[in-house]
XYZ file of C-alpha atoms in Angstrom:
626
model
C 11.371 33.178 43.921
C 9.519 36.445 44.800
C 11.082 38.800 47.600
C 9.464 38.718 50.429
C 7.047 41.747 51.435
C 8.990 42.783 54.446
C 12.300 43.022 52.441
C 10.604 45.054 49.448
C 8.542 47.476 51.291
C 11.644 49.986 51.809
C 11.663 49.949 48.015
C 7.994 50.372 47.723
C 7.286 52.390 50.287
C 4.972 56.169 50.070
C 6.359 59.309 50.618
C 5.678 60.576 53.977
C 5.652 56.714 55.043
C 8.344 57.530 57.906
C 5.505 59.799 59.710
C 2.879 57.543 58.664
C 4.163 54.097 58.909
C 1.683 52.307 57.680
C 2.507 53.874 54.135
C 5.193 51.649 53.739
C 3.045 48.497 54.495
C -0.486 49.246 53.035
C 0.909 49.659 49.389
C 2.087 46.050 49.488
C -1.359 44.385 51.189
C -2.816 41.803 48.999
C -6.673 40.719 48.926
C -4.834 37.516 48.957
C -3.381 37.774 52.573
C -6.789 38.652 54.053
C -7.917 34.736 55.159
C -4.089 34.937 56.960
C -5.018 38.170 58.619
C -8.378 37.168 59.499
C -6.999 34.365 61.405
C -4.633 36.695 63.198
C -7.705 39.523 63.768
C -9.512 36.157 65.282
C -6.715 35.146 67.544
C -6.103 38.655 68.692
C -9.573 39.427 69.446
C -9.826 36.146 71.491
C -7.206 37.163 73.937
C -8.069 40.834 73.969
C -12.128 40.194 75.351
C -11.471 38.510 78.452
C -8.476 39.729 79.393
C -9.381 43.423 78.453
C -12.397 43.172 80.582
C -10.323 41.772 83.442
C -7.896 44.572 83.195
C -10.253 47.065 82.943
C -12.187 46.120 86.652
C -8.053 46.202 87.851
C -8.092 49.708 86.607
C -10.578 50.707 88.569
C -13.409 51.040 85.300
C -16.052 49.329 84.404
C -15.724 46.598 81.604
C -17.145 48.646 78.549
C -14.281 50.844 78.984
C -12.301 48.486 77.152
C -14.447 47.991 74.094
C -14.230 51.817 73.952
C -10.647 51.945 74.416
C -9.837 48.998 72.309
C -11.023 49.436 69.056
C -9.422 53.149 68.421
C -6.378 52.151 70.288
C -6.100 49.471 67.515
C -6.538 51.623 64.782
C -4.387 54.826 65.715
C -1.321 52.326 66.690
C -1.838 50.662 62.986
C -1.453 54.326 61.196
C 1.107 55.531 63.537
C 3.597 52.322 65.224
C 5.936 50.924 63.321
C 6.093 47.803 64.026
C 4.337 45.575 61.660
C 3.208 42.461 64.246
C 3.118 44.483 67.918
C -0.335 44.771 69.454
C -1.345 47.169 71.949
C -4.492 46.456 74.377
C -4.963 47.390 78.097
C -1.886 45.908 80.115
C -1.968 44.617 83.667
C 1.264 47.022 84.435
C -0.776 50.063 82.530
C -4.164 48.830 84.131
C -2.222 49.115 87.775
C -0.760 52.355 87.103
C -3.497 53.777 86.045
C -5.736 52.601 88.822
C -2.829 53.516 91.328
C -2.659 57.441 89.759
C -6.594 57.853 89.792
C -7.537 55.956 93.646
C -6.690 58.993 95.368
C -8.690 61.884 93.423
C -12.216 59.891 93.328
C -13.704 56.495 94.253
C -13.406 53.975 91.691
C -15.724 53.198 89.840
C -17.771 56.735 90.067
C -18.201 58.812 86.937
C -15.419 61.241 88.242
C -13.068 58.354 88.540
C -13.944 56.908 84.879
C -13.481 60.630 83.318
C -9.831 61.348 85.222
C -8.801 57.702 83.754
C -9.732 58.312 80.784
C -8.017 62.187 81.096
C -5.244 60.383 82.471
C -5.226 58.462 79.588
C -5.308 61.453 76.641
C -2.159 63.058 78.831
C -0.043 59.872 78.635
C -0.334 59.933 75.189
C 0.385 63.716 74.554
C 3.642 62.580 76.818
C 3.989 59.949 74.566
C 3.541 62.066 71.045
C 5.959 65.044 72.336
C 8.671 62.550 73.345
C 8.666 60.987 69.657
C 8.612 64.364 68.331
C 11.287 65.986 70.314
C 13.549 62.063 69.243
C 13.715 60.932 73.096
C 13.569 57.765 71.640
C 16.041 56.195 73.689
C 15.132 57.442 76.994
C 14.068 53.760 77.511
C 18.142 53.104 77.752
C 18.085 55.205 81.077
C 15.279 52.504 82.644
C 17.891 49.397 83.371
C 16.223 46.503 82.147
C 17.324 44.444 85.586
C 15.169 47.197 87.374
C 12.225 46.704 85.067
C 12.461 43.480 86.119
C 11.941 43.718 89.427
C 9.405 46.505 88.754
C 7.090 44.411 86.823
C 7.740 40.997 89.190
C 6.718 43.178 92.052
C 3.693 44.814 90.218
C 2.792 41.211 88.971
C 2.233 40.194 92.977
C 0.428 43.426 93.917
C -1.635 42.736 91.402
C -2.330 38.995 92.654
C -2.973 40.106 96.014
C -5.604 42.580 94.849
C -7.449 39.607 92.715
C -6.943 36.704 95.312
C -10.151 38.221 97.404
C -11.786 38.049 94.418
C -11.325 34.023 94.344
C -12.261 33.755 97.517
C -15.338 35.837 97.870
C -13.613 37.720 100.431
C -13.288 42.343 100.848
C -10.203 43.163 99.839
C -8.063 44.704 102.378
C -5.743 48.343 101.965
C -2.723 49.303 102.380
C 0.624 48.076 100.863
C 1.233 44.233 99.630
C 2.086 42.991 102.883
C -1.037 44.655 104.734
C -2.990 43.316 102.011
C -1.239 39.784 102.205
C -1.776 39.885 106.100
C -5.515 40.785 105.379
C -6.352 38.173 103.739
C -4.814 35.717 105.513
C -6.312 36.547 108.779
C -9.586 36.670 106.955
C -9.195 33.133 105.307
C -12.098 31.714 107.347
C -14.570 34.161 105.399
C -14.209 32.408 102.765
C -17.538 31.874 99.715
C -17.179 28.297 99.282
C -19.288 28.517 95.450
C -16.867 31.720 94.818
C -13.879 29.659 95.730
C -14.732 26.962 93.486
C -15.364 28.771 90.415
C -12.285 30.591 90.529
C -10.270 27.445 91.612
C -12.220 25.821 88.332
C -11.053 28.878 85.919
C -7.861 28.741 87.400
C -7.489 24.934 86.723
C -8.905 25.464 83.093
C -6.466 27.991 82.867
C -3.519 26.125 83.565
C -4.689 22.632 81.722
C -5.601 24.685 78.407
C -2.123 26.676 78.498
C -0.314 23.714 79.289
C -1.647 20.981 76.878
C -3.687 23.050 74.187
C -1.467 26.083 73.963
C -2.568 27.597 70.475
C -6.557 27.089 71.999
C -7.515 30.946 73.567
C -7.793 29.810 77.021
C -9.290 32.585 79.034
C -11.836 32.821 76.603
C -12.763 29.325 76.940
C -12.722 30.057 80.497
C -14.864 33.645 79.676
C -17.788 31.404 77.976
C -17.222 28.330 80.047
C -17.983 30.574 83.377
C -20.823 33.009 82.274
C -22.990 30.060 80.752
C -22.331 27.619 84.242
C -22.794 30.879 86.676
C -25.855 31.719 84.454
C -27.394 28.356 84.127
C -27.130 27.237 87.460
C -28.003 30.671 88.846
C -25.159 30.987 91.407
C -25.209 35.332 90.780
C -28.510 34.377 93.638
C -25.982 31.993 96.046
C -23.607 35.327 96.514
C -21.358 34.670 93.432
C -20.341 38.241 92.501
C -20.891 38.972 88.945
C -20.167 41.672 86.259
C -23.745 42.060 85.901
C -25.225 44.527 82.337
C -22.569 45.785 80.055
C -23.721 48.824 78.109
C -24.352 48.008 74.383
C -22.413 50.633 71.944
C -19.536 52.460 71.566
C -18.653 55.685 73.127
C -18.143 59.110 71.010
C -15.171 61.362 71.555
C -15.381 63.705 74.237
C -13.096 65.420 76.261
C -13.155 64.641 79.641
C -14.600 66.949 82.398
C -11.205 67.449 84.447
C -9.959 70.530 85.842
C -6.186 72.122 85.388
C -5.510 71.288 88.632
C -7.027 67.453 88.153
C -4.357 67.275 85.233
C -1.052 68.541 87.581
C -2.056 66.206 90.195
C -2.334 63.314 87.037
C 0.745 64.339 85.327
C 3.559 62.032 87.593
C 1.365 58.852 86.713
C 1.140 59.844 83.064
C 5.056 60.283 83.083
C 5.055 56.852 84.481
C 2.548 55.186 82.417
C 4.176 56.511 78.635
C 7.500 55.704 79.944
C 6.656 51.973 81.413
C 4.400 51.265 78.143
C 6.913 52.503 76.059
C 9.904 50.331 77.582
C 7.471 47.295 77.793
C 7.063 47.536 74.186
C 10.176 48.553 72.411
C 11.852 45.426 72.774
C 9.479 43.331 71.524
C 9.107 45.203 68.958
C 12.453 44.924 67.916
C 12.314 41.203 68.310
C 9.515 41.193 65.620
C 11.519 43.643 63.580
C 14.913 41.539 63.654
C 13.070 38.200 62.739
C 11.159 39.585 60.080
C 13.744 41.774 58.366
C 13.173 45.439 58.826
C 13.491 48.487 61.034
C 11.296 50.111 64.110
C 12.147 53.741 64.774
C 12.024 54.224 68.844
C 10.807 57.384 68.475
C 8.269 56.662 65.860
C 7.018 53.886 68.643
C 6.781 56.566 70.673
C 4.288 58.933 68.605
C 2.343 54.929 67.588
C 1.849 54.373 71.754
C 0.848 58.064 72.117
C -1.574 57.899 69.536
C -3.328 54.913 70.856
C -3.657 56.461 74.543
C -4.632 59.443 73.096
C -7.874 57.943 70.998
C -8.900 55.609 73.924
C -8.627 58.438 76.255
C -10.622 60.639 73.883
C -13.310 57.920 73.355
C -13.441 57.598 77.187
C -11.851 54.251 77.611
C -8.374 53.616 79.249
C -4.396 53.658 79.178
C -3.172 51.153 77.289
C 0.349 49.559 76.391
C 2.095 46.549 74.670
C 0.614 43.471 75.223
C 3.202 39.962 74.695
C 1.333 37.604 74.688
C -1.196 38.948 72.072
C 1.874 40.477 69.797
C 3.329 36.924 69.845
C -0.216 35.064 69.037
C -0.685 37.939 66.116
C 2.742 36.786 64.795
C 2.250 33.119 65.294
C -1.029 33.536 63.093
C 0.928 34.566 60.261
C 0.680 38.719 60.827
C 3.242 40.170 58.345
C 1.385 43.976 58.339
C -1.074 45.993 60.956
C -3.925 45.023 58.708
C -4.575 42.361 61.490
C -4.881 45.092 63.609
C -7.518 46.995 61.451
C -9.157 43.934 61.785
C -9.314 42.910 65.246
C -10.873 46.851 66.067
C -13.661 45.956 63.798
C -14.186 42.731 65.530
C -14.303 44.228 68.465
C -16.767 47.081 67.922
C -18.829 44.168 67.028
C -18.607 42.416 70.109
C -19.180 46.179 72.021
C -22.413 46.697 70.235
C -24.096 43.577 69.841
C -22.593 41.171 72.145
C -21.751 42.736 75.271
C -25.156 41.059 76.773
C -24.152 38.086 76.646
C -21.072 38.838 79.600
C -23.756 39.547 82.143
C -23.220 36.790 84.148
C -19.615 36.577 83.820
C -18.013 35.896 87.389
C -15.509 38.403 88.909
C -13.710 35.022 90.289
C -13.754 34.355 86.693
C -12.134 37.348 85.744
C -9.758 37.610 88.519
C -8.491 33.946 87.533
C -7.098 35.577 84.277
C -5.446 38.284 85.344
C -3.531 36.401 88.114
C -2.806 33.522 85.344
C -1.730 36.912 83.704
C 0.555 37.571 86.558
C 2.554 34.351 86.511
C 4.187 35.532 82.942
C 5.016 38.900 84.734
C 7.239 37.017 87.299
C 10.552 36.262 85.442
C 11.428 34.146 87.848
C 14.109 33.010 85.403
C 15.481 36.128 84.950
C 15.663 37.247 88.623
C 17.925 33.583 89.127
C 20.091 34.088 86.175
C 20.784 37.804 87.286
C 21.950 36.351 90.907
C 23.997 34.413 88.967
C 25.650 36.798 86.744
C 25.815 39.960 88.536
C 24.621 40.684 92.090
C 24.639 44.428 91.088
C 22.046 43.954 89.245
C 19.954 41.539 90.788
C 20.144 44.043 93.700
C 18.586 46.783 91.571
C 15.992 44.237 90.377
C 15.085 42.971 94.470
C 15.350 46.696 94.966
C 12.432 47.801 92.544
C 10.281 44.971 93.260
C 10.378 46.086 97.091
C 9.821 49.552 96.508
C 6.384 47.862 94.632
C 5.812 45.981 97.020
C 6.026 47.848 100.085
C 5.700 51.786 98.796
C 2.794 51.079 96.342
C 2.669 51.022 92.605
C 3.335 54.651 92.041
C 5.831 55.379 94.295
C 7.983 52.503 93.335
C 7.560 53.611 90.149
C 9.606 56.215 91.106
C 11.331 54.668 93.279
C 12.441 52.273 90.340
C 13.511 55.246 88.366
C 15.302 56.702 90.637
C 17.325 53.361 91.128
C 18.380 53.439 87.094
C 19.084 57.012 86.942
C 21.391 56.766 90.420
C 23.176 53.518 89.150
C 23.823 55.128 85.722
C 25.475 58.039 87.529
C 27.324 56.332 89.765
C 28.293 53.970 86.864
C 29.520 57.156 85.375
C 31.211 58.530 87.509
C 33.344 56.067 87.892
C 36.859 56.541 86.634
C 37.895 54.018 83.605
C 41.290 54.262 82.505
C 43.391 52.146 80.675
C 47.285 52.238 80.461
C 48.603 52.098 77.121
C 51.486 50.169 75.892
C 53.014 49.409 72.372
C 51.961 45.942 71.194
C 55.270 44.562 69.935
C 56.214 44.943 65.979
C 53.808 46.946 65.404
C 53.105 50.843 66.829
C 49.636 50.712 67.911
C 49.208 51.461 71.319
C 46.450 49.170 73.252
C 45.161 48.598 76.734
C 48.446 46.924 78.433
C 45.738 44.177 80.003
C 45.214 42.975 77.000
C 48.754 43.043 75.255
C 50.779 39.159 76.688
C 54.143 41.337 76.792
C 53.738 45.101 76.289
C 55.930 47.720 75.568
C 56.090 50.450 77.727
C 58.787 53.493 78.162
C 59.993 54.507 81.371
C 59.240 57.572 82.537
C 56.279 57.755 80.235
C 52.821 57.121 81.070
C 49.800 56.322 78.513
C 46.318 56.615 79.522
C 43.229 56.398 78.180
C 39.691 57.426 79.771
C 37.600 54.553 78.462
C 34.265 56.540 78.716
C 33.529 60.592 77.082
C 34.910 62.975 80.254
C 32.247 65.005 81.416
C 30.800 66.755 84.733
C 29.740 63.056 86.767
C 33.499 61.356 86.426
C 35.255 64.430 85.996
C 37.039 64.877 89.423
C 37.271 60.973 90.095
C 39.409 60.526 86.551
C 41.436 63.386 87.482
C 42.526 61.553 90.898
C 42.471 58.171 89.090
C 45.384 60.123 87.159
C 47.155 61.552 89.891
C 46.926 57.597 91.868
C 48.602 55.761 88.776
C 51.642 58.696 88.963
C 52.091 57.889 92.529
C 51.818 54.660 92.579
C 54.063 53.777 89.951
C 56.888 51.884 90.435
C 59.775 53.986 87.960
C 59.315 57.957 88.363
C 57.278 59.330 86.299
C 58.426 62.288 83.942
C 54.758 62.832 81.765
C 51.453 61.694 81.026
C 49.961 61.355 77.620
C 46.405 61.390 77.648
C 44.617 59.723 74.830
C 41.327 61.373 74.428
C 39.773 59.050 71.759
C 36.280 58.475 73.188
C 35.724 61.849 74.680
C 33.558 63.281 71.787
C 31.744 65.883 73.452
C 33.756 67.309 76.236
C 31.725 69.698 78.552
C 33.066 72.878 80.968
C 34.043 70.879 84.182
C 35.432 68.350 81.903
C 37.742 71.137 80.537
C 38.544 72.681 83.883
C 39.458 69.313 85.361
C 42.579 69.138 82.295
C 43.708 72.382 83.295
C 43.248 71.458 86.946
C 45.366 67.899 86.428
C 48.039 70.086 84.668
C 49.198 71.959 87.474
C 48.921 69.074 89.745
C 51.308 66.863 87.497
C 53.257 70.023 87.482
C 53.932 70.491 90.670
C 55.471 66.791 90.888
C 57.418 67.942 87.877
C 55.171 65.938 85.380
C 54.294 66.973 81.540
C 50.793 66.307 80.872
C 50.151 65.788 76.536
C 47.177 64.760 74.965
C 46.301 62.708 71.829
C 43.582 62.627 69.678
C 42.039 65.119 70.596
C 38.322 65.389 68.364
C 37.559 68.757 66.623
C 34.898 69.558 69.131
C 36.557 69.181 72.328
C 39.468 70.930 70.576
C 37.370 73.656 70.413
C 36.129 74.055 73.716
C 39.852 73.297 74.898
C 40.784 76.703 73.223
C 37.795 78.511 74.149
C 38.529 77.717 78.153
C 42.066 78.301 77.729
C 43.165 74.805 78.316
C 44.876 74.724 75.376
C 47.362 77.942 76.463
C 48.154 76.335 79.886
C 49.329 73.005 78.600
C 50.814 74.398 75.474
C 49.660 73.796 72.196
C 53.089 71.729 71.111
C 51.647 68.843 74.316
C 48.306 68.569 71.731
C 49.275 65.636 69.553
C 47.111 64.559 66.616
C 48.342 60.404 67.369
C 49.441 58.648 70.653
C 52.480 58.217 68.465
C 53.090 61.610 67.970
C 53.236 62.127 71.663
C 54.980 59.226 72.440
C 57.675 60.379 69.910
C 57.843 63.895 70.932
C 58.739 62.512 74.352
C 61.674 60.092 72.889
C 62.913 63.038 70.951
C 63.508 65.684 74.607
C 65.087 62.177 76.135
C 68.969 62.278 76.226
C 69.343 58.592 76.844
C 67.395 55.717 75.683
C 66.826 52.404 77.321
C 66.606 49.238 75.281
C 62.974 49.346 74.994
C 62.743 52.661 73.620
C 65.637 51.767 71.090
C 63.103 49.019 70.360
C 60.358 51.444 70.193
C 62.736 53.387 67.825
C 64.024 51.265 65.167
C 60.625 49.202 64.818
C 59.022 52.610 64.475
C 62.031 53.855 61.648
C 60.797 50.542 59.527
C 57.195 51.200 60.194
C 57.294 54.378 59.479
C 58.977 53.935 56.248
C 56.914 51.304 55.070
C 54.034 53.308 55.701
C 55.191 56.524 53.708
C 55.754 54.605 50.915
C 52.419 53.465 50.981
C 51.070 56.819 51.292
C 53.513 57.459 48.187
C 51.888 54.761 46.301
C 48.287 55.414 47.075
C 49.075 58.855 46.704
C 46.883 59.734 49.886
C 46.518 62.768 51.534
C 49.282 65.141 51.564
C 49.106 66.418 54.948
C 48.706 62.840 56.311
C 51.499 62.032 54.441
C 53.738 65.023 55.800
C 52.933 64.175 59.170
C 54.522 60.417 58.371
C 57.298 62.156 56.974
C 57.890 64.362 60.017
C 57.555 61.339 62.226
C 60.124 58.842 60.362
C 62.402 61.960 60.191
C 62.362 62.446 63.964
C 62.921 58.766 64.383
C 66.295 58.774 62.492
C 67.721 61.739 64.478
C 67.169 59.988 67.203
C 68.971 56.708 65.897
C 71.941 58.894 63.872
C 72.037 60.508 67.640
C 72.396 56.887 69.200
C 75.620 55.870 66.477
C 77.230 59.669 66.437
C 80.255 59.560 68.587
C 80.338 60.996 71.888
C-alpha cells in the first residue's frame, strides 16, 4: 500500500522548505490530483464571491476590493502558511476591525478611506511577518480562548445590528450596539416593504439550503438567485438598494498614499487585526494538521497570514484572516496541498475581470442576508453554556469581552478583551501554588500529600513545593503562603525544605524573596533548605548571594537529601521517621547495587553511597546503648 503524501513529505521535502512551506508539498503534487483540487478550487471560490463581497461593503470598501485582495492573498498564504488545507479570505471579525480602525480618519467609502484600509492592511501584515520572525509564535496562548469567545459572539451581534437596516431598507443608526439596537427599533415603521422581502427571501434560502442541502454553496445560490430576480423584475427602480457597476480588472501594486502620522494613528488596529487573525486561525489549523498527519509551525503561520495582508494591502484590497467555513469545505473536497489554493486565485481573477458585470444588480439586502447568516456561526452559543457550566471564571471573562464589544465598540473591546487575558493570566500567576510533600509509603519518593491515601510525613519537618516557576508576579504571595503553612501548623515546626523542581528560570525578585523568607523562618527559629535546585537558578542564587545567607550545606541536589540531612541533626526519632529510616536503608541499598550493576555514573553513585551510609548511622545510633 503506498504511504500517504502527508506522511512522506517530511522525507521528501526541499531544502529551505521550513521558510518556504510549500517546498515540502509541491515536490509531491501529482497531475493526477488536479480533478480533486479543482473540485476544492470550485468549492472555495463559491463561498469566497458572495461572501467576500459582503464582507468587503462591512469593511467599509467597495466590492472589487475583494477580487483585488483575494487572489494575491491566496497565493502568498500558499508559498508562505503551513498548513496544507487552511484558507484565508476577508473575515467578518477582520472586515469589522478593519472598518472600526479606518471610520474615524475618513468617510467610508471615499478614496482616502479605501487607501488607509488597504495601508492598514500592508501594516498588519508587516506585524504579522516580524512576529514570525522574531518566534512570537505563541503569543496566541496569552489571548484566553474563553475571552475570544466572547469577543467574537459580541462582534458577531455588532455586526448583525449594522446589516439588519440593510434588510429592512432602513439608515442605519450610530453609536454603540445598544444605540444602534434602540435605533432601529424605534424606526421599525420605516420599513421598504420590497427590501424587506428580498432579504427575508435570502435569508430563508439561506437557512433551507444550509439545513437540507448542506454540501450545495448556499449564498451563492442566493448571490445569482437575487441579482437575476432584482434585475428582471427591475426592483433597483422600486427603491431596492443595489451594488450597482463593479469595476472590471484587477488592481496593480501600489503603495498607498498615507502619511507617517496616518500609519501611528493605524498601528493599534493593525496590532489587533494580526493578533485576532492569527488566533482565529491557528487552531484550525492545527485541527487540519492533527487529522491529516503532520506539523504547522505557529510562527511560520504567522509570516503565511502576514504575507497574505501584506499582498492584498499592496494590490489595494483589504485585511484578511482565516476563514472556517471555507478551510473546512476545501478539506471536505478532498484538499491534501495549497494547490487548491493556487487554484481558487486564478478562478477568481477570472471572475474580477470578466464577470464582475454580471453583480450589478446584486441587492445589499442580499448581501447583508449572508453576512448575518455568517454571524449565527460566530455565536457559540454552545460554548458560552458549557463554560457556565464548567467554570464561571471563565464564562465571566467570555460575558466580559462580549460587553466590552458590545457597549465600547469593536476596537476598544478589542482591547478591552486583551486586557481581560493578560490581567487574568497575572492574577492567575500570582497566585501562590504550593504543595506539601510527604513520603508515599515503601517507597522514598516524595509527592503532593493530597494525593498520597496515607502519607508519610516527619514532624518538625515541612516539604513544599511551588507548583508553578517563582518569579516577580507570585513572588511575595508564595513567600507568605510559606510563612501561613509554618504558622498554621499543628506540631512546631523546626525547617522548611523547599523543592524547587519547576522553577527553571528564576528571576531577581524571585531570588530576593528566598533570602527574604530565610530570615523570616529564622526569626521563628526555622531552617529553610532547598532541593533541586536547576543549574540556572543555581546560578543566579550565587550571583545574588542567596546562596551565602542560607548556606550552601541547606542546597540539596534531592528532596531526599534534605530530608535526610534533617534526620541526621535529630537526636530522637519518632516511629515514622524510624520508618522513614529503615525503608530508606533497604532502598537505598537496593538501589546502589543497581548502580553497581549498570555501572552508572560514578558521582550518582557516590551520592547513593553517602546517603545509605548516613542512614545506617542513624539506625547503629538507634541500637547503640545509651
Amino acid at each position: 500500500m503506498a504511504e500517504p503524501s502527508s506522511q512522506r513529505s517530511s522525507t521528501h521535502a526541499l531544502p529551505g522548505s521550513r521558510f518556504l512551506p510549500f517546498l515540502s508539498w509541491l515536490p509531491q503534487w501529482r497531475p493526477s490530483s488536479l480533478k480533486r483540487d479543482l473540485v476544492a478550487a470550485l468549492t472555495v471560490t463559491a463561498l469566497q464571491i458572495p461572501e467576500a463581497m459582503a464582507y468587503s461593503e462591512l469593511a467599509g470598501v467597495p466590492p472589487q476590493a475583494a477580487f483585488y485582495a483575494g487572489p494575491v492573498a491566496l497565493v502568498l498564504y500558499a508559498l508562505f502558511g503551513s498548513s496544507r488545507q487552511l484558507v484565508v479570505a476577508i473575515s467578518a471579525t477582520v472586515a469589522v476591525l478593519s472598518a472600526s480602525t479606518v471610520a474615524g480618519l475618513a468617510p467610508a467609502g471615499s478614496a482616502r478611506f479605501i487607501a488607509l484600509t488597504a495601508a492598514l492592511a500592508m501594516l498588519a501584515g508587516v506585524i504579522s511577518i516580524l512576529a514570525g520572525v522574531l518566534k512570537l509564535g505563541r503569543i496566541a496562548q496569552f489571548f484566553s480562548e474563553s475571552v475570544l469567545t466572547g469577543f467574537v459572539f459580541g462582534l458577531a451581534l455588532v455586526i448583525a445590528i449594522k446589516q439588519a437596516p440593510k434588510l429592512l431598507g432602513l439608515e442605519a443608526g450610530s453609536g454603540n450596539f445598544f444605540e444602534r439596537l434602540w435605533h432601529l427599533v424605534s424606526h421599525l415603521s420605516q420599513t421598504q416593504p420590497l427590501t424587506l422581502v428580498v432579504g427575508g427571501v435570502s435569508l430563508g434560502i439561506l437557512l433551507v439550503l444550509g439545513r437540507w442541502v448542506p454540501r450545495l454553496p448556499a449564498s451563492l445560490v442566493v448571490l445569482i438567485l437575487g441579482t437575476a430576480g432584482v434585475g428582471l423584475l427591475g426592483l433597483q427602480s422600486h427603491g431596492v438598494k443595489v451594488v450597482g457597476n463593479i469595476p472590471s480588472g484587477l488592481s496593480g501594486p501600489a503603495i498607498p498614499d498615507v502619511g507617517l502620522g496616518d500609519l501611528l494613528k493605524l498601528l493599534p488596529g493593525a496590532c489587533g487585526i494580526a493578533l485576532v487573525a492569527f488566533a482565529e486561525a491557528i487552531g484550525p489549523a492545527r485541527v487540519l494538521a492533527t487529522k491529516h498527519r503532520y506539523e504547522v509551525d505557529a510562527n511560520q503561520e504567522l509570516i503565511g497570514l502576514g504575507a497574505a495582508n501584506l499582498g492584498a494591502g499592496l494590490f489595494r484590497g483589504l485585511s484578511v484572516g482565516c476563514s472556517l467555513s471555507k478551510s473546512g469545505a476545501n478539506d471536505a473536497a478532498g484538499a491534501r496541498t495549497q494547490m487548491p489554493g493556487l487554484l481558487a486565485a486564478g478562478l477568481l481573477a477570472l471572475v474580477a475581470l470578466f464577470f464582475t458585470p454580471l453583480f450589478r444588480t446584486l441587492p445589499e439586502a442580499t448581501l447583508a442576508a449572508i453576512v448575518v447568516m455568517a454571524t449565527v456561526g460566530m455565536m457559540d452559543v454552545k460554548e458560552m453554556r458549557r463554560l457556565f457550566k464548567l467554570r464561571r471564571t471563565d464564562f465571566l471573562l467570555a460575558a466580559g469581552a462580549m460587553l466590552s464589544v458590545l457597549v465600547l465598540e469593536v476596537l476598544p473591546g478589542l482591547l478591552v478583551s486583551v486586557g481581560l487575558s493578560v490581567a487574568f493570566l497575572v492574577w492567575r500567576a500570582s497566585q501562590p501554588r504550593l504543595s506539601e510533600l510527604g513520603r508515599t509509603p515503601g517507597t522514598l519518593d516524595f509527592t503532593d500529600v493530597r494525593r498520597t491515601p496515607t502519607p508519610v510525613t516527619l514532624p518538625g519537618l515541612m516539604v513544599l513545593r511551588p507548583n508553578e516557576g517563582i518569579f516577580f508576579a507570585n513572588a511575595t504571595s508564595l513567600r507568605d503562603a510559606v510563612i501561613h503553612q509554618v504558622d498554621g501548623a499543628k506540631s512546631p515546626v523546626h525547617a522548611v525544605l523547599l523543592d524547587l523542581e519547576v522553577t527553571s528560570d528564576l528571576d531577581v525578585p524571585g531570588a530576593d524573596m528566598l533570602a527574604e523568607l530565610k530570615e523570616s523562618l529564622a526569626h521563628r527559629g526555622v531552617t529553610l533548605m532547598l532541593s533541586r535546585v536547576l543549574a540556572q537558578t543555581q546560578s543566579l542564587l550565587d550571583r545574588t548571594g542567596v546562596t551565602r545567607k542560607l548556606g550552601a550545606d541547606n542546597i540539596h541536589p534531592q528532596t531526599l537529601n534534605g530530608v535526610i540531612e534533617y534526620l541526621a541533626h535529630r537526636t530522637h526519632h519518632s516511629r515514622g521517621e524510624w520508618g522513614l529510616i529503615r525503608d530508606g536503608l533497604h532502598r537505598l541499598s537496593e538501589l546502589v547495587e543497581e548502580a553497581h550493576t549498570a555501572a552508572e555514573d560514578t558521582d550518582e553513585r557516590r551520592r547513593l553511597e553517602r546517603l545509605r551510609g548516613t542512614l545506617a548511622r542513624l539506625e547503629e545510633d538507634e541500637h547503640r546503648p545509651h
